Tab-separated table of C-alpha atoms and ligand atoms in Angstrom:
chain	number	residue	atom	x	y	z
A	1	MET	CA	-21.469	179.831	-41.321
A	2	PRO	CA	-22.757	182.791	-42.035
A	3	GLN	CA	-24.103	182.926	-45.909
A	4	ILE	CA	-21.735	185.493	-47.561
A	5	THR	CA	-23.432	185.166	-51.013
A	6	GLU	CA	-26.410	186.605	-49.749
A	7	LEU	CA	-24.333	188.820	-47.131
A	8	LYS	CA	-22.487	190.514	-50.197
A	9	LYS	CA	-26.188	191.047	-51.738
A	10	GLU	CA	-27.314	192.995	-48.841
A	11	PHE	CA	-24.080	194.919	-48.884
A	12	THR	CA	-24.506	196.238	-52.125
A	13	LYS	CA	-28.316	197.027	-51.433
A	14	ARG	CA	-27.016	198.735	-48.904
A	15	PHE	CA	-24.461	200.846	-49.617
A	16	GLY	CA	-24.738	200.141	-53.887
A	17	GLY	CA	-21.931	199.683	-56.150
A	18	SER	CA	-20.635	196.464	-57.309
A	19	GLU	CA	-20.060	193.300	-55.058
A	20	ASP	CA	-16.079	193.595	-56.504
A	21	GLY	CA	-13.835	195.198	-53.977
A	22	ILE	CA	-15.668	194.091	-51.117
A	23	ARG	CA	-13.453	191.522	-48.528
A	24	VAL	CA	-14.902	189.552	-45.451
A	25	PHE	CA	-13.196	189.159	-42.249
A	26	HIS	CA	-14.531	187.334	-39.031
A	27	ALA	CA	-14.474	187.245	-35.819
A	28	PRO	CA	-15.448	184.948	-33.428
A	29	GLY	CA	-17.170	185.135	-29.449
A	30	ARG	CA	-15.647	183.797	-25.980
A	31	VAL	CA	-16.602	181.379	-23.601
A	32	ASN	CA	-14.954	181.370	-20.348
A	33	LEU	CA	-14.398	177.965	-19.124
A	34	ILE	CA	-12.927	179.029	-15.349
A	35	GLY	CA	-10.859	182.416	-13.792
A	36	GLU	CA	-13.892	184.369	-13.989
A	37	HIS	CA	-13.284	188.621	-12.285
A	38	THR	CA	-9.539	187.734	-12.687
A	39	ASP	CA	-8.725	189.757	-15.328
A	40	TYR	CA	-8.682	192.892	-14.365
A	41	ASN	CA	-6.703	191.373	-11.029
A	42	GLY	CA	-3.981	191.007	-13.198
A	43	GLY	CA	-4.552	186.450	-12.762
A	44	ALA	CA	-5.284	183.986	-15.160
A	45	VAL	CA	-8.001	182.941	-17.109
A	46	PHE	CA	-8.660	180.362	-19.076
A	47	PRO	CA	-11.203	181.173	-22.254
A	48	ALA	CA	-11.919	179.672	-25.851
A	49	ALA	CA	-13.379	181.544	-28.936
A	50	LEU	CA	-16.756	180.140	-30.799
A	51	THR	CA	-16.991	178.641	-34.129
A	52	PHE	CA	-19.967	181.699	-34.483
A	53	GLY	CA	-19.093	185.160	-34.142
A	54	THR	CA	-19.122	188.769	-36.164
A	55	THR	CA	-18.779	188.792	-40.237
A	56	LEU	CA	-17.483	192.048	-41.623
A	57	LEU	CA	-17.726	192.950	-45.296
A	58	ILE	CA	-16.235	195.961	-45.717
A	59	ARG	CA	-15.503	197.708	-49.210
A	60	PRO	CA	-13.062	201.026	-49.405
A	61	ARG	CA	-15.191	204.410	-50.450
A	62	GLY	CA	-14.162	207.606	-52.138
A	63	ASP	CA	-14.300	209.821	-49.557
A	64	LEU	CA	-13.681	209.735	-45.797
A	65	GLN	CA	-16.685	208.909	-44.800
A	66	LEU	CA	-17.761	205.481	-42.527
A	67	GLY	CA	-21.168	204.270	-43.792
A	68	LEU	CA	-22.010	201.847	-40.818
A	69	ALA	CA	-24.791	199.139	-41.543
A	70	SER	CA	-25.496	195.275	-39.202
A	71	THR	CA	-27.831	193.131	-40.457
A	72	ASN	CA	-29.293	192.773	-36.241
A	73	PHE	CA	-29.663	196.363	-35.601
A	74	PRO	CA	-31.823	199.409	-36.727
A	75	VAL	CA	-29.458	201.828	-36.412
A	76	SER	CA	-26.684	202.634	-39.187
A	77	SER	CA	-25.058	205.837	-39.895
A	78	THR	CA	-22.782	207.314	-42.153
A	79	ILE	CA	-20.007	209.383	-40.337
A	80	SER	CA	-17.089	211.822	-40.792
A	81	ALA	CA	-13.772	209.338	-39.978
A	82	ARG	CA	-12.367	212.337	-37.943
A	83	GLY	CA	-13.025	213.637	-34.950
A	84	LEU	CA	-15.241	210.929	-33.601
A	85	THR	CA	-16.863	211.012	-30.265
A	86	PHE	CA	-19.244	209.164	-28.008
A	87	LYS	CA	-23.198	209.433	-28.265
A	88	GLU	CA	-25.175	207.309	-26.438
A	89	GLU	CA	-28.053	207.589	-29.387
A	90	ASP	CA	-25.710	205.881	-31.730
A	91	ASP	CA	-25.494	202.544	-29.979
A	92	TRP	CA	-24.022	199.303	-31.467
A	93	LEU	CA	-22.466	201.940	-33.761
A	94	ASN	CA	-20.248	203.253	-30.952
A	95	TYR	CA	-18.298	200.080	-30.888
A	96	PRO	CA	-16.624	200.426	-34.391
A	97	LYS	CA	-16.209	203.953	-33.868
A	98	ALA	CA	-14.150	203.661	-30.876
A	99	VAL	CA	-11.286	201.255	-32.519
A	100	VAL	CA	-11.430	204.366	-35.560
A	101	TRP	CA	-10.929	206.443	-33.026
A	102	GLU	CA	-8.670	203.788	-31.072
A	103	LEU	CA	-6.136	203.150	-34.073
A	104	ALA	CA	-6.220	207.266	-35.014
A	105	ARG	CA	-5.026	208.127	-31.210
A	106	ARG	CA	-2.036	205.266	-31.993
A	107	GLY	CA	-1.460	207.381	-35.465
A	108	ILE	CA	-3.644	205.276	-37.617
A	109	ASP	CA	-5.210	207.575	-39.371
A	110	LEU	CA	-7.828	205.811	-42.314
A	111	SER	CA	-6.027	207.120	-45.681
A	112	VAL	CA	-9.893	206.640	-47.250
A	113	GLY	CA	-13.249	205.684	-45.551
A	114	TYR	CA	-14.961	202.641	-45.917
A	115	ASP	CA	-18.401	200.963	-45.834
A	116	LEU	CA	-18.776	198.060	-43.127
A	117	LEU	CA	-21.578	195.934	-43.426
A	118	TYR	CA	-21.947	193.300	-39.763
A	119	HIS	CA	-23.727	190.922	-39.118
A	120	GLY	CA	-23.797	188.661	-36.035
A	121	GLU	CA	-24.236	185.054	-34.419
A	122	ILE	CA	-23.839	185.975	-31.012
A	123	PRO	CA	-27.192	186.958	-28.804
A	124	ASN	CA	-26.509	190.277	-27.220
A	125	GLY	CA	-26.153	190.285	-23.746
A	126	ALA	CA	-25.773	186.892	-23.156
A	127	GLY	CA	-21.858	187.404	-22.084
A	128	LEU	CA	-20.488	185.568	-25.141
A	129	SER	CA	-18.790	188.535	-25.859
A	130	SER	CA	-20.625	190.328	-29.196
A	131	SER	CA	-19.128	193.294	-28.416
A	132	ALA	CA	-15.577	192.718	-28.123
A	133	SER	CA	-16.014	190.379	-31.259
A	134	ILE	CA	-17.039	193.599	-33.118
A	135	GLU	CA	-14.239	196.185	-31.859
A	136	VAL	CA	-11.584	192.813	-33.490
A	137	VAL	CA	-13.315	192.472	-36.294
A	138	THR	CA	-13.282	196.092	-37.093
A	139	ALA	CA	-9.567	196.327	-35.952
A	140	TYR	CA	-8.248	194.186	-37.772
A	141	ALA	CA	-10.466	195.011	-41.360
A	142	LEU	CA	-9.107	198.606	-41.028
A	143	LEU	CA	-5.217	197.060	-40.864
A	144	ARG	CA	-5.305	195.002	-43.337
A	145	MET	CA	-7.128	197.245	-45.880
A	146	GLU	CA	-5.014	200.197	-44.694
A	147	GLY	CA	-2.208	197.332	-45.344
A	148	LYS	CA	-1.112	197.496	-41.788
A	149	LYS	CA	0.355	195.119	-39.790
A	150	THR	CA	-2.031	192.616	-37.419
A	151	ASP	CA	-0.631	191.756	-34.405
A	152	PRO	CA	-3.883	189.740	-32.885
A	153	VAL	CA	-2.398	190.729	-29.051
A	154	GLU	CA	-1.673	194.263	-29.947
A	155	ILE	CA	-4.930	194.077	-31.314
A	156	ALA	CA	-6.643	192.971	-28.330
A	157	VAL	CA	-5.245	195.575	-26.225
A	158	TRP	CA	-6.122	198.836	-28.633
A	159	SER	CA	-9.674	197.299	-28.292
A	160	GLN	CA	-10.039	196.886	-25.087
A	161	HIS	CA	-8.493	200.193	-24.808
A	162	ALA	CA	-10.980	201.663	-26.985
A	163	GLU	CA	-13.771	199.900	-25.314
A	164	ASN	CA	-12.801	201.102	-21.572
A	165	GLU	CA	-12.000	205.031	-22.786
A	166	PHE	CA	-14.171	205.767	-25.755
A	167	VAL	CA	-17.334	203.106	-24.363
A	168	GLY	CA	-16.772	203.961	-20.803
A	169	VAL	CA	-17.340	199.929	-19.963
A	170	LYS	CA	-14.065	199.560	-17.455
A	171	CYS	CA	-13.731	195.643	-19.287
A	172	GLY	CA	-10.230	193.351	-18.493
A	173	ILE	CA	-8.280	191.964	-21.345
A	174	MET	CA	-9.974	188.488	-21.270
A	175	ASP	CA	-12.635	189.175	-24.351
A	176	GLN	CA	-11.045	190.839	-26.627
A	177	PHE	CA	-8.065	188.764	-26.189
A	178	ALA	CA	-10.092	185.253	-26.747
A	179	VAL	CA	-12.024	186.710	-30.000
A	180	ALA	CA	-8.432	188.174	-31.184
A	181	ASN	CA	-6.273	185.119	-30.854
A	182	GLY	CA	-8.697	181.929	-30.409
A	183	LYS	CA	-7.446	178.653	-31.944
A	184	LYS	CA	-9.395	175.838	-32.907
A	185	ASP	CA	-9.710	173.182	-30.291
A	186	HIS	CA	-7.607	175.353	-28.202
A	187	ALA	CA	-8.384	177.004	-24.468
A	188	ILE	CA	-6.245	180.073	-24.148
A	189	HIS	CA	-4.161	179.936	-20.567
A	190	LEU	CA	-3.680	183.821	-20.230
A	191	ASN	CA	-1.981	185.716	-17.701
A	192	CYS	CA	-3.659	189.056	-17.738
A	193	ASP	CA	-0.925	191.130	-15.758
A	194	THR	CA	1.861	190.053	-18.349
A	195	LEU	CA	-0.455	189.035	-21.402
A	196	GLU	CA	1.618	185.448	-21.890
A	197	TYR	CA	-0.278	182.913	-22.511
A	198	GLU	CA	-0.401	179.275	-23.566
A	199	LEU	CA	-2.553	177.057	-26.305
A	200	VAL	CA	-3.728	174.283	-24.245
A	201	PRO	CA	-5.720	172.028	-25.976
A	202	PHE	CA	-9.300	171.202	-25.298
A	203	ARG	CA	-9.692	167.416	-25.115
A	204	SER	CA	-12.825	166.703	-23.985
A	205	GLY	CA	-13.140	163.253	-25.370
A	206	ASP	CA	-16.732	161.550	-24.961
A	207	TYR	CA	-17.731	165.087	-23.162
A	208	ARG	CA	-18.981	167.981	-24.526
A	209	LEU	CA	-19.315	171.643	-23.833
A	210	VAL	CA	-23.249	173.120	-23.656
A	211	ILE	CA	-23.739	177.113	-23.095
A	212	GLY	CA	-27.324	177.496	-21.779
A	213	ASN	CA	-28.410	181.381	-22.267
A	214	THR	CA	-30.511	182.479	-19.400
A	215	ASN	CA	-31.584	184.859	-21.510
A	216	LYS	CA	-31.996	187.456	-18.759
A	217	ARG	CA	-30.433	190.716	-19.622
A	218	ARG	CA	-28.377	191.553	-17.552
A	219	GLY	CA	-29.377	194.327	-15.900
A	220	LEU	CA	-26.953	196.955	-14.055
A	221	VAL	CA	-23.821	194.733	-14.891
A	222	ASP	CA	-21.765	197.525	-15.544
A	223	SER	CA	-22.152	199.929	-11.805
A	224	LYS	CA	-21.936	196.313	-10.540
A	225	TYR	CA	-18.860	195.251	-12.179
A	226	ASN	CA	-17.419	198.430	-11.599
A	227	GLU	CA	-18.399	198.815	-7.734
A	228	ARG	CA	-16.382	194.824	-7.921
A	229	ARG	CA	-13.818	196.257	-9.269
A	230	SER	CA	-12.976	199.074	-6.232
A	231	GLN	CA	-13.481	196.529	-3.815
A	232	CYS	CA	-10.932	194.861	-5.236
A	233	GLU	CA	-8.614	197.923	-5.620
A	234	GLN	CA	-9.706	198.404	-1.725
A	235	ALA	CA	-7.999	195.086	-0.745
A	236	VAL	CA	-4.740	196.129	-2.771
A	237	ARG	CA	-4.598	199.060	-0.890
A	238	GLU	CA	-5.186	197.565	2.429
A	239	LEU	CA	-3.423	194.664	2.202
A	240	ARG	CA	-0.463	197.094	1.282
A	241	ALA	CA	0.458	197.548	4.402
A	242	ALA	CA	2.678	194.046	4.494
A	243	PHE	CA	3.079	194.311	0.804
A	244	PRO	CA	3.857	197.824	-0.229
A	245	GLU	CA	4.527	197.051	-3.359
A	246	LEU	CA	1.215	195.246	-4.407
A	247	LYS	CA	-0.730	196.565	-7.790
A	248	LEU	CA	-2.774	193.626	-8.299
A	249	LEU	CA	-4.731	191.188	-6.359
A	250	GLY	CA	-3.707	188.602	-8.495
A	251	GLN	CA	-0.136	188.452	-7.598
A	252	LEU	CA	-0.720	187.430	-3.945
A	253	THR	CA	-0.370	183.374	-3.673
A	254	LEU	CA	-3.115	181.520	-1.490
A	255	ALA	CA	-1.046	181.701	1.354
A	256	GLU	CA	0.153	185.498	1.220
A	257	PHE	CA	-3.549	185.987	1.425
A	258	GLU	CA	-4.139	183.430	4.085
A	259	ALA	CA	-1.737	185.116	6.580
A	260	ASN	CA	-2.612	188.804	5.600
A	261	LYS	CA	-6.342	188.611	4.969
A	262	SER	CA	-7.175	190.318	8.489
A	263	LEU	CA	-5.496	193.745	6.911
A	264	ILE	CA	-8.613	193.641	5.078
A	265	GLY	CA	-11.189	195.744	7.031
A	266	ASP	CA	-14.494	195.298	5.663
A	267	GLU	CA	-15.671	191.642	5.782
A	268	THR	CA	-17.311	191.928	1.970
A	269	VAL	CA	-14.697	192.948	0.573
A	270	ARG	CA	-12.747	190.101	1.987
A	271	ARG	CA	-14.905	187.658	0.998
A	272	ARG	CA	-14.955	189.204	-2.914
A	273	ALA	CA	-11.318	189.385	-2.427
A	274	ARG	CA	-10.726	186.069	-1.349
A	275	HIS	CA	-12.884	184.757	-4.373
A	276	VAL	CA	-9.954	186.387	-6.859
A	277	VAL	CA	-7.368	184.478	-5.153
A	278	GLU	CA	-8.674	181.036	-5.028
A	279	GLU	CA	-9.910	181.378	-8.555
A	280	ILE	CA	-6.444	181.849	-9.801
A	281	ASP	CA	-5.645	179.121	-8.260
A	282	ARG	CA	-8.459	177.173	-9.642
A	283	VAL	CA	-7.586	178.069	-12.845
A	284	LYS	CA	-4.110	176.842	-12.439
A	285	GLN	CA	-5.190	173.555	-11.038
A	286	SER	CA	-7.565	173.413	-14.200
A	287	ILE	CA	-4.637	173.642	-16.616
A	288	ASP	CA	-2.518	171.072	-14.320
A	289	VAL	CA	-5.991	168.193	-14.284
A	290	LEU	CA	-6.463	168.600	-17.963
A	291	LYS	CA	-2.976	168.411	-18.865
A	292	ARG	CA	-3.825	164.897	-17.044
A	293	GLY	CA	-6.579	164.525	-19.117
A	294	ASP	CA	-8.922	164.556	-15.437
A	295	LEU	CA	-12.610	166.022	-16.784
A	296	ALA	CA	-14.060	164.779	-13.534
A	297	ALA	CA	-11.453	166.815	-11.436
A	298	PHE	CA	-11.888	170.033	-14.136
A	299	GLY	CA	-15.753	169.548	-13.599
A	300	SER	CA	-15.120	169.785	-9.348
A	301	LEU	CA	-12.825	173.158	-10.260
A	302	MET	CA	-16.263	174.654	-12.656
A	303	ASN	CA	-18.635	173.360	-9.817
A	304	ALA	CA	-16.484	175.218	-6.913
A	305	SER	CA	-16.286	178.386	-9.119
A	306	HIS	CA	-19.425	178.924	-9.381
A	307	ASP	CA	-20.111	178.557	-5.883
A	308	SER	CA	-17.512	180.934	-5.105
A	309	LEU	CA	-18.948	183.370	-7.406
A	310	ARG	CA	-22.358	182.992	-5.981
A	311	ASP	CA	-21.006	183.266	-2.090
A	312	LEU	CA	-17.847	185.194	-2.109
A	313	TYR	CA	-18.167	187.664	-5.384
A	314	GLU	CA	-22.247	187.461	-5.348
A	315	VAL	CA	-22.568	187.715	-8.985
A	316	THR	CA	-24.846	184.913	-10.231
A	317	GLY	CA	-28.273	186.192	-9.403
A	318	PRO	CA	-31.316	183.167	-9.472
A	319	GLU	CA	-31.180	182.710	-12.804
A	320	LEU	CA	-27.834	181.914	-13.224
A	321	ASP	CA	-27.913	179.525	-10.040
A	322	ALA	CA	-31.338	178.071	-11.049
A	323	MET	CA	-29.782	177.127	-14.178
A	324	VAL	CA	-26.562	175.454	-12.813
A	325	ASP	CA	-28.698	173.528	-9.818
A	326	ALA	CA	-30.803	172.009	-12.996
A	327	ALA	CA	-27.287	170.946	-14.597
A	328	ARG	CA	-25.980	169.314	-12.135
A	329	ALA	CA	-28.726	167.072	-11.023
A	330	VAL	CA	-28.547	165.694	-14.863
A	331	PRO	CA	-26.457	162.729	-14.733
A	332	GLY	CA	-23.180	162.516	-17.090
A	333	VAL	CA	-23.013	166.574	-16.020
A	334	LEU	CA	-19.008	166.366	-14.798
A	335	GLY	CA	-19.412	170.217	-13.949
A	336	SER	CA	-21.881	173.742	-14.425
A	337	ARG	CA	-20.597	177.006	-13.971
A	338	MET	CA	-21.677	180.857	-14.394
A	339	THR	CA	-19.773	182.545	-17.561
A	340	GLY	CA	-18.598	186.428	-18.582
A	341	ALA	CA	-19.497	189.010	-15.726
A	342	GLY	CA	-22.269	187.216	-14.312
A	343	PHE	CA	-25.953	188.665	-13.516
A	344	GLY	CA	-27.753	186.843	-15.848
A	345	GLY	CA	-25.940	185.761	-19.206
A	346	CYS	CA	-24.470	181.727	-19.637
A	347	THR	CA	-23.214	178.828	-17.793
A	348	ILE	CA	-21.508	176.648	-19.748
A	349	SER	CA	-21.646	173.010	-18.040
A	350	LEU	CA	-19.715	169.494	-19.102
A	351	VAL	CA	-21.817	166.925	-20.374
A	352	HIS	CA	-21.581	163.227	-21.604
A	353	GLY	CA	-21.983	163.167	-25.644
A	354	GLN	CA	-24.756	161.111	-24.583
A	355	SER	CA	-26.639	163.177	-22.127
A	356	VAL	CA	-26.858	166.201	-23.748
A	357	ASP	CA	-30.304	165.394	-25.542
A	358	ARG	CA	-31.293	164.740	-21.703
A	359	PHE	CA	-29.607	167.671	-20.663
A	360	ILE	CA	-31.499	170.289	-22.669
A	361	GLU	CA	-34.493	168.783	-22.496
A	362	GLU	CA	-34.743	169.050	-18.595
A	363	VAL	CA	-32.317	171.740	-17.326
A	364	GLY	CA	-34.487	173.598	-20.036
A	365	ARG	CA	-37.763	172.537	-18.214
A	366	LYS	CA	-36.622	173.133	-14.798
A	367	TYR	CA	-35.483	176.582	-15.510
A	368	GLU	CA	-38.251	177.467	-16.937
A	369	THR	CA	-40.525	176.280	-13.758
A	370	ALA	CA	-38.225	178.370	-11.944
A	371	THR	CA	-37.776	181.343	-13.486
A	372	GLY	CA	-40.401	181.710	-15.901
A	373	LEU	CA	-37.635	182.093	-18.753
A	374	LYS	CA	-37.100	180.177	-21.349
A	375	PRO	CA	-33.551	179.305	-22.022
A	376	ASP	CA	-30.891	178.820	-25.579
A	377	PHE	CA	-28.546	176.047	-25.579
A	378	TYR	CA	-25.789	175.852	-28.296
A	379	VAL	CA	-23.440	172.950	-27.840
A	380	CYS	CA	-20.330	174.259	-28.402
A	381	ASP	CA	-17.125	173.918	-30.407
A	382	ILE	CA	-13.699	175.682	-29.817
A	383	GLY	CA	-13.584	177.832	-33.019
A	384	ASP	CA	-10.173	180.004	-34.356
A	385	GLY	CA	-9.576	183.783	-33.195
A	386	VAL	CA	-9.928	186.800	-35.882
A	387	ARG	CA	-9.151	186.401	-39.207
A	388	GLU	CA	-10.390	186.990	-43.345
A	389	TRP	CA	-12.680	185.156	-44.336
A	390	GLU	CA	-10.852	183.313	-47.861
A	391	GLY	CA	-11.920	181.520	-50.916
A	392	GLU	CA	-16.373	181.399	-49.678
A	393	ALA	CA	-18.666	182.938	-51.830
B	1	LIG	C1	-16.586	190.478	-18.739
B	1	LIG	C2	-15.652	191.599	-19.044
B	1	LIG	C3	-14.216	190.639	-18.557
B	1	LIG	C4	-14.133	189.494	-17.391
B	1	LIG	C5	-15.455	189.019	-17.243
B	1	LIG	C6	-15.333	188.298	-15.782
B	1	LIG	O1	-17.450	189.153	-19.866
B	1	LIG	O2	-14.994	192.339	-20.349
B	1	LIG	O3	-12.873	191.525	-19.284
B	1	LIG	O4	-13.590	190.631	-16.520
B	1	LIG	O5	-16.653	189.869	-16.956
B	1	LIG	O6	-14.169	187.297	-15.916
């Protein structure tokens, strides 16, 4: 929980004036429980919001400037709220800028300027959606400050568009959606084609979700991510020989894929497509088994998801694989998989409450021996989506 009193002091230190008129907003990070690399294929995902994320303190200014600062990054700036463009050297500032640009595109020009101080608790580059969290908290806070309506689904779509078009990262909708729509103790079963969703109570009984951060920087993640996307698009083009209307792999059933997979000429592309179609099916099975309270079956699906991301989609890498292997060897672990884009970042494991300490010790030790990197672990609770932080001084 961020220390709002201290953050308010920090705010006035950076921007001057008094604490009057400062409002506080919060958006969480997210973890995906299953359904990886399915969102941009119009498939299903099953993420949940975390109890930690990005806190934003905001206050109107007398001019049309934006004062942007963070307790996490040295780069800060005061810039015009109009005519924003992406600049490499602006680093993290590009995310709030992207949102202001997006709002303007949608006919919402800010009526005044604002000072904004961000405080992030999500490790950067760990695949827990620190950037989506910045985008969504910015969009939500600015809309509230401007007295506009806030629709969390719309905020997610706008934030994703801002990231795709302004920042230039071709991510799917999952991260922004989870950050905007999360609910305490629930995971979100989201159809990424229609944006229909269901909040599913996540009852883990005696088990806990444990996130393991490999602390491996996700180098090359954007180019490899885009390569996977275009391989999926290629598979769709080839499958159109049988399904002329096909737009996204997620529209195919497993049986339709099996019957027509030979239309995909390239063996690698065929494996990518197989992962997507089977992973979407695993999400469906996960919802069924979790509704029955069968955590062991869900754990097996988590394992199958990781193995497919490793062997068919090839987005894991030695660090994630080492951590997952070590996790599965600990008694009391029902399942373990990578979460997020891959190539580094985090794993998620379903661990018996009594085994958590042993898990952290053993996985930490084995992982460090295998990779030379020190991991971090977070025993994870599921929190709420974006909101104003009210009544907490
Ligand atoms: C990243 C992207 C998401 C999604 C995942 C993989 O987190 O931002 O849109 O594609 O990778 O499931």
